[in-house]
Tab-separated table of C-alpha atoms in Angstrom:
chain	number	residue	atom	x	y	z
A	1	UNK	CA	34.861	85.751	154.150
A	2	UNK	CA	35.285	86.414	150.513
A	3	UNK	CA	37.869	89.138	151.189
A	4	UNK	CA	39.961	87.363	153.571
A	5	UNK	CA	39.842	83.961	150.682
A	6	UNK	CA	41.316	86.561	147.955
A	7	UNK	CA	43.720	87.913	150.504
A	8	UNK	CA	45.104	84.847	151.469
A	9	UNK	CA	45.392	83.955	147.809
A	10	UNK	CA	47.322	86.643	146.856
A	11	UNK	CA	49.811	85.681	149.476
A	12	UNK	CA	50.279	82.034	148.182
A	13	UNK	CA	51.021	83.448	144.452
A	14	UNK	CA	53.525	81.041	143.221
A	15	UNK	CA	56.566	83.753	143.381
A	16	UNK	CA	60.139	82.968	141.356
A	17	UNK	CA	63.181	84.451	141.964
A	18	UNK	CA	64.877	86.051	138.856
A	19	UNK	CA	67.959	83.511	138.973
A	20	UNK	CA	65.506	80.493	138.615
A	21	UNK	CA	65.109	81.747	134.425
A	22	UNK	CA	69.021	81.357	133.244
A	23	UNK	CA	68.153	82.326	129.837
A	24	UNK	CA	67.729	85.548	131.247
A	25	UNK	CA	71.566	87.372	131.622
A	26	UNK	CA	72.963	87.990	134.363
A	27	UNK	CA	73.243	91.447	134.924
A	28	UNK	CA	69.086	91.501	134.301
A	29	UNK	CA	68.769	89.487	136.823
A	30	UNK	CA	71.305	91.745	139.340
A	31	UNK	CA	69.161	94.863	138.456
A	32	UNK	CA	65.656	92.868	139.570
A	33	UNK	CA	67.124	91.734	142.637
A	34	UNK	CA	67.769	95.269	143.399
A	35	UNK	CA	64.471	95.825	142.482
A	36	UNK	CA	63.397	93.240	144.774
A	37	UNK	CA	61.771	91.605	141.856
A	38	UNK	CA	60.282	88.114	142.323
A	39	UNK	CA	58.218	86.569	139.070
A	40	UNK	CA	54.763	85.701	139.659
A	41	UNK	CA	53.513	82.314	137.691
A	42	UNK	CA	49.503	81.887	136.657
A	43	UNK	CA	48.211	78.686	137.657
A	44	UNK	CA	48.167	77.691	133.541
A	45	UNK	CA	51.852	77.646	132.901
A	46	UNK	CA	53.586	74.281	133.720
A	47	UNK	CA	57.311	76.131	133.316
A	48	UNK	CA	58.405	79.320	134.251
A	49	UNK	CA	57.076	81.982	132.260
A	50	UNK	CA	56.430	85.796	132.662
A	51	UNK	CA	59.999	86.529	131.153
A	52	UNK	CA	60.533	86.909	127.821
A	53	UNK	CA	62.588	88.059	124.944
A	54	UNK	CA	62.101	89.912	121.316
A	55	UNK	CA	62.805	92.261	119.235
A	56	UNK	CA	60.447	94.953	121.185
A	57	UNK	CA	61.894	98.054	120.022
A	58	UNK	CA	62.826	97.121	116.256
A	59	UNK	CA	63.815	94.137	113.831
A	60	UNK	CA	67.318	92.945	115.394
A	61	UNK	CA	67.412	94.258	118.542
A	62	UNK	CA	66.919	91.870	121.393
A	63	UNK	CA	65.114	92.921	124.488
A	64	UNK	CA	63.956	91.382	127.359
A	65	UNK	CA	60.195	92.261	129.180
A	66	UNK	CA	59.967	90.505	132.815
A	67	UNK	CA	56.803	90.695	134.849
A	68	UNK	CA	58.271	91.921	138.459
A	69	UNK	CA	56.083	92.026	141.903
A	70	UNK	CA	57.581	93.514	144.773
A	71	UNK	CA	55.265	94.444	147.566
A	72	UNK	CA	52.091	93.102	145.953
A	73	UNK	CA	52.633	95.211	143.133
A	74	UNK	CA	53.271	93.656	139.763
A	75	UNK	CA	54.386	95.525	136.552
A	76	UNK	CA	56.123	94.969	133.015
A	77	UNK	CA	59.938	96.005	133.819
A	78	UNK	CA	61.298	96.146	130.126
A	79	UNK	CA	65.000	95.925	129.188
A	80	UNK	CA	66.130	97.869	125.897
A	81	UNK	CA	69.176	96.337	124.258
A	82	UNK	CA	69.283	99.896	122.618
A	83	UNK	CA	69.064	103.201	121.956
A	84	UNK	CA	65.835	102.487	120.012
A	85	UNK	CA	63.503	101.742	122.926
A	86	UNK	CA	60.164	103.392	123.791
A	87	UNK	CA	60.836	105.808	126.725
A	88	UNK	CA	58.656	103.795	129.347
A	89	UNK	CA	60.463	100.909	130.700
A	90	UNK	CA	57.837	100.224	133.605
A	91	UNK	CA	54.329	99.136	132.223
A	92	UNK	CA	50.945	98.744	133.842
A	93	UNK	CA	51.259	98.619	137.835
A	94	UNK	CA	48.862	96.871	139.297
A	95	UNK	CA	48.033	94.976	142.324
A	96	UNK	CA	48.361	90.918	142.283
A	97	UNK	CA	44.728	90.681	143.863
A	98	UNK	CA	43.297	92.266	140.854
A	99	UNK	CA	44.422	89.436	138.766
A	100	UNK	CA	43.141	87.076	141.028
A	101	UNK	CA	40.334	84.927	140.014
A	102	UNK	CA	37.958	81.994	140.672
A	103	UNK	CA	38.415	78.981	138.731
A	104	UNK	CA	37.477	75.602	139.505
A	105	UNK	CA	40.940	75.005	140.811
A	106	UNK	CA	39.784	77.858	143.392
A	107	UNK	CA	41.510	81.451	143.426
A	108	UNK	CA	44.277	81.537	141.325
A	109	UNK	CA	46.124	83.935	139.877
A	110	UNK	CA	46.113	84.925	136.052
A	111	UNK	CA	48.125	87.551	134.407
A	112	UNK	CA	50.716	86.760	132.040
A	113	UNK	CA	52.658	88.037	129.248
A	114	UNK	CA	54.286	86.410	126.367
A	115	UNK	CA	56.331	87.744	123.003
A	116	UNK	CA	53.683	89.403	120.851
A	117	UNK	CA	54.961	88.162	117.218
A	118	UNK	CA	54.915	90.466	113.783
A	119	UNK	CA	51.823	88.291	112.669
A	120	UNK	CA	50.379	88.709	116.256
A	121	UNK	CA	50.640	92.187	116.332
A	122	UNK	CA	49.180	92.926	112.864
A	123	UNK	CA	45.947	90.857	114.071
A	124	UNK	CA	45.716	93.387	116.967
A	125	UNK	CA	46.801	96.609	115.342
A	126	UNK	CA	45.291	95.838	111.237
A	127	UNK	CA	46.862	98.214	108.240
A	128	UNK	CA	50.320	99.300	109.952
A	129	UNK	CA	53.326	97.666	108.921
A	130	UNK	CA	55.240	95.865	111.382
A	131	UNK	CA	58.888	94.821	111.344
A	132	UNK	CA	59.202	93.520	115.191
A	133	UNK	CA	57.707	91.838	117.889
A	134	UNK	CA	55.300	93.245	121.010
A	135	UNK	CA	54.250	92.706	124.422
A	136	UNK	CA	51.046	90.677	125.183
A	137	UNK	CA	49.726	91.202	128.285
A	138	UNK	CA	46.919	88.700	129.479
A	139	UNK	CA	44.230	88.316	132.268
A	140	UNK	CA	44.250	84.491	131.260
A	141	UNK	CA	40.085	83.652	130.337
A	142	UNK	CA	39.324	87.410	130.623
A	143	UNK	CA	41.007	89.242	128.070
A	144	UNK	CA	44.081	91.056	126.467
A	145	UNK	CA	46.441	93.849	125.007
A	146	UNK	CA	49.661	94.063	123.413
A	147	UNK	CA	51.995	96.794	123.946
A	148	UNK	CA	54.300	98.116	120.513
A	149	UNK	CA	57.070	100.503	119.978
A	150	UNK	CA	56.308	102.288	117.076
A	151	UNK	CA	58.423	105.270	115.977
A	152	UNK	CA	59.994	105.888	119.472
A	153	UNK	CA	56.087	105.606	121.262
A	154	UNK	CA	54.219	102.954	122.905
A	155	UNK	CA	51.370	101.924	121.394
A	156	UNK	CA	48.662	99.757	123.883
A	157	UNK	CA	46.447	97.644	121.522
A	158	UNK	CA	43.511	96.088	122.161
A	159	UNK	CA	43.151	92.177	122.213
A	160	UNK	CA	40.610	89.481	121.783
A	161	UNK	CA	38.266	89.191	125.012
């Protein structure tokens, strides 16, 4: 049954704890414990990904952006290193099975997000100028967004399909 197939995919999601990243500091990884945070991998990265750092809020500020599912439920958890952070620090909730998909290596699962660069973000978001990094978020083959702090606000811009 095509439910029961997705189902049992979303329970064999490739799940890493937050101390198997050690560039990620220490008391980041404390607070996603807490969380009960485990990092999901896609079935396209080789490494671990789905943490990741830039300068997020503004040029020279380093912050950290983790994709954290707990109970089935993955978001963006996002770590200011400052004052200077958009107010959200929790982005896009969403159920593992919806990121599930069929490939030819079967059901696999296919969101991801990676440091949105200056030059990155000016392709998404044309005629603003940008001094800092973003947050792309990716349903791998399907399509994409970036999230930007701009003046204090998050900004969700739309990606290439």
């Amino acid at each position: 049954d095509y439910h029961q197939k997705f189902a049992q995919a979303e329970r064999q999601i490739k799940r890493l704890s937050p101390d198997q990243f050690p560039q990620l500091p220490k008391p980041l990884v404390a607070k996603l414990k807490v969380k009960g945070c485990m990092i999901p991998q896609t079935y396209a990265g080789l490494k671990p990904h789905n943490v990741i750092q830039g300068m997020f809020a503004k040029k020279g500020q380093h912050d950290w952006a983790v994709l954290c599912s707990s109970g089935g439920i993955s978001s963006i958890v996002v770590f200011w290193d400052g004052p200077a952070g958009c107010p959200k620090d929790t982005l896009e909730p969403v159920q593992d099975l919806v990121y599930l998909q069929g490939l030819m290596q079967g059901i696999v699962y296919s969101r991801m997000i990676r440091t949105a660069t200056k030059k990155t973000i000016l392709q998404y978001y044309k005629g603003s100028p940008t001094d800092h990094d973003g947050i792309t978020h990716s349903f791998l083959e399907k399509g994409s967004s970036a999230y930007y702090c701009h003046k204090g606000e998050l900004l969700v811009l739309q990606g290439g399909d």
